[in-house]
Amino acid sequence: MKLKYLGTAAAEGIPGMFCNCRVCRNALKIRGKEIKTRSQALLDDKLLIDFPADTYMHILNHGLDLRNIHNVIITHSHSDHFYPNDFWCRFEGIAYDIVEEPLNIYVTEAGYNKALRQLGEDMNETRVKFHKIAPFEPFDVEDYHIIPLAADHDSSSNPVIYIIEKGGKSLLYAHDTGIFPDSTWDYLEKYNKKFELISLDCTGMAQKNLRRSHLCLNTDKEVYDRLTEIGVCDKNTIVYVNHFSHNGMLTHKELVVEAEKYGFLVTYDSLEVVF
Ligand SMILES: [Zn+2]
Ligand SMILES: [Zn+2]
Ligand SMILES: [Zn+2]
C-alpha cells in the first residue's frame, strides 16, 4: 500500500490563521515542511481518509485528483476532518461530465447529521452517497477491508480510528484519540495480524502525559509499547506520529529531533510512505 499524507495538522493548521506564536511565525517564514494543513490522507491514490476544508488546497498543491476517487472514509465530525459543505461542488449542475457516480462517503452518525444540516435534506444521492458506519462494524470498500475502532475523543463527534487491510498488509490509522478505550484494546488483543504501519496522534508533541482526547510523544510510546506487548507491532512496523498543533509548541525541525528519541518518524504534508 502507499499512504500519502496530504494534511498533517489539527484544527487550526500551522500556522494558525490569526496566530502570532513562535511556531506559527516560524512556519510562515520557513514554509516547506513547517507548513501543516488540516488532516487528510490518501491510500493508493484512491481511498481518501477525511475531508477537511483544506481538501481544495490539497488538490491545488499536492496533486489530489478527486475525479479518480470514489470512496472517502471519515474519522469523525470535527471540521479539521470533515467539511461536508464542499460536497455540494459535486452536485448535478455544479460538476460536469462525472463518469463514476456517486461518491461514497463512510461516516459515523454525528458526521452524517452534520452533512444533513449543511447540505439539506436533498442530498443529491446520485452524486454523493453517505453510508453510516459504527465502531467494530467492519465494511469492505473496493479491495480494502476496513475496521472502525472506538477512539477516546470528543464523544459528540462520534470518533473512530481505523484498521485498513489490503493484500495481507495492515495499517492502523489512529488520530484524534487519547489512550485507546478498553473496547479497542480488547479488539486489538484478539487481532491476529501485525501492522506494517501505525500512524499515531501527536497533537501534544513533546508535552508530557497527554492521555485523553489526544496524545503526545511519551503517551504514543505507551501506546506503541502496549501494541508491541500484545503482538500486533514488532521491530519491522513503521511508526509515524501525525496530527500536530501549534499548542505542542515545537517547530517541525524541533519535533523531528524529539521524536527520534522515541524511535518515531514525523509526518509532513505530501509525505508518501510505501509499505
Ligand atoms: Zn483533528
Ligand atoms: Zn500559533
Ligand atoms: Zn477531533
CSV table of N, CA, C and O and ligand atoms in Angstrom, one decimal, residues 9-11 38-39 50 75-76 78-81 153 175-176 201 203 214 243, ligand 1:
chain,number,residue,atom,x,y,z
A,9,ALA,N,-2.1,18.5,10.1
A,9,ALA,CA,-2.3,19.3,11.3
A,9,ALA,C,-3.6,19.1,12.0
A,9,ALA,O,-4.5,18.5,11.4
A,10,ALA,N,-3.7,19.6,13.2
A,10,ALA,CA,-5.0,19.6,13.9
A,10,ALA,C,-5.8,20.8,13.4
A,10,ALA,O,-5.5,21.4,12.4
A,11,ALA,N,-6.9,21.2,14.2
A,11,ALA,CA,-7.9,22.1,13.7
A,11,ALA,C,-7.4,23.4,13.2
A,11,ALA,O,-7.9,23.9,12.2
A,38,ARG,N,-4.8,20.9,7.4
A,38,ARG,CA,-5.7,20.1,8.2
A,38,ARG,C,-5.8,18.7,7.6
A,38,ARG,O,-5.6,18.4,6.4
A,39,SER,N,-6.1,17.7,8.5
A,39,SER,CA,-5.9,16.3,8.4
A,39,SER,C,-6.6,15.6,7.2
A,39,SER,O,-7.8,15.7,7.0
A,50,ASP,N,-10.7,11.2,5.4
A,50,ASP,CA,-11.1,12.5,5.9
A,50,ASP,C,-11.3,13.5,4.7
A,50,ASP,O,-10.7,13.4,3.6
A,75,THR,N,-13.1,10.0,9.9
A,75,THR,CA,-12.8,9.6,11.2
A,75,THR,C,-13.8,10.1,12.2
A,75,THR,O,-14.2,9.4,13.1
A,76,HIS,N,-14.2,11.4,12.1
A,76,HIS,CA,-15.2,12.0,13.0
A,76,HIS,C,-15.6,13.3,12.4
A,76,HIS,O,-15.1,13.8,11.4
A,78,HIS,N,-15.4,16.5,13.4
A,78,HIS,CA,-14.8,17.8,13.6
A,78,HIS,C,-14.3,18.4,12.3
A,78,HIS,O,-13.9,17.7,11.4
A,79,SER,N,-14.3,19.7,12.2
A,79,SER,CA,-14.1,20.4,11.0
A,79,SER,C,-12.8,20.2,10.3
A,79,SER,O,-12.6,20.3,9.1
A,80,ASP,N,-11.7,19.9,11.2
A,80,ASP,CA,-10.4,19.6,10.6
A,80,ASP,C,-10.4,18.2,9.9
A,80,ASP,O,-9.4,17.9,9.2
A,81,HIS,N,-11.5,17.5,10.0
A,81,HIS,CA,-11.5,16.2,9.3
A,81,HIS,C,-12.7,16.0,8.4
A,81,HIS,O,-12.7,15.2,7.5
A,153,HIS,N,-12.1,10.5,22.3
A,153,HIS,CA,-12.1,11.8,21.7
A,153,HIS,C,-13.5,12.4,22.0
A,153,HIS,O,-14.4,11.6,22.4
A,175,HIS,N,-5.9,8.7,14.7
A,175,HIS,CA,-5.8,10.1,15.0
A,175,HIS,C,-7.0,10.7,15.7
A,175,HIS,O,-8.1,10.2,15.4
A,176,ASP,N,-6.8,11.7,16.5
A,176,ASP,CA,-7.9,12.2,17.3
A,176,ASP,C,-8.4,11.1,18.3
A,176,ASP,O,-9.5,10.8,18.3
A,201,ASP,N,-1.6,9.7,16.8
A,201,ASP,CA,-1.9,11.1,17.2
A,201,ASP,C,-0.7,11.7,18.0
A,201,ASP,O,-0.3,11.1,18.9
A,203,THR,N,-0.8,15.4,18.8
A,203,THR,CA,-1.2,16.8,18.9
A,203,THR,C,-0.4,17.5,20.0
A,203,THR,O,-0.1,18.7,19.8
A,214,HIS,N,-6.3,13.4,22.9
A,214,HIS,CA,-5.2,13.4,22.0
A,214,HIS,C,-4.0,12.8,22.7
A,214,HIS,O,-4.1,12.5,23.9
A,243,HIS,N,-0.7,14.5,13.0
A,243,HIS,CA,-1.8,15.4,13.6
A,243,HIS,C,-1.2,16.3,14.6
A,243,HIS,O,-1.2,16.0,15.8
B,1,ZN,ZN,-8.3,16.7,14.5
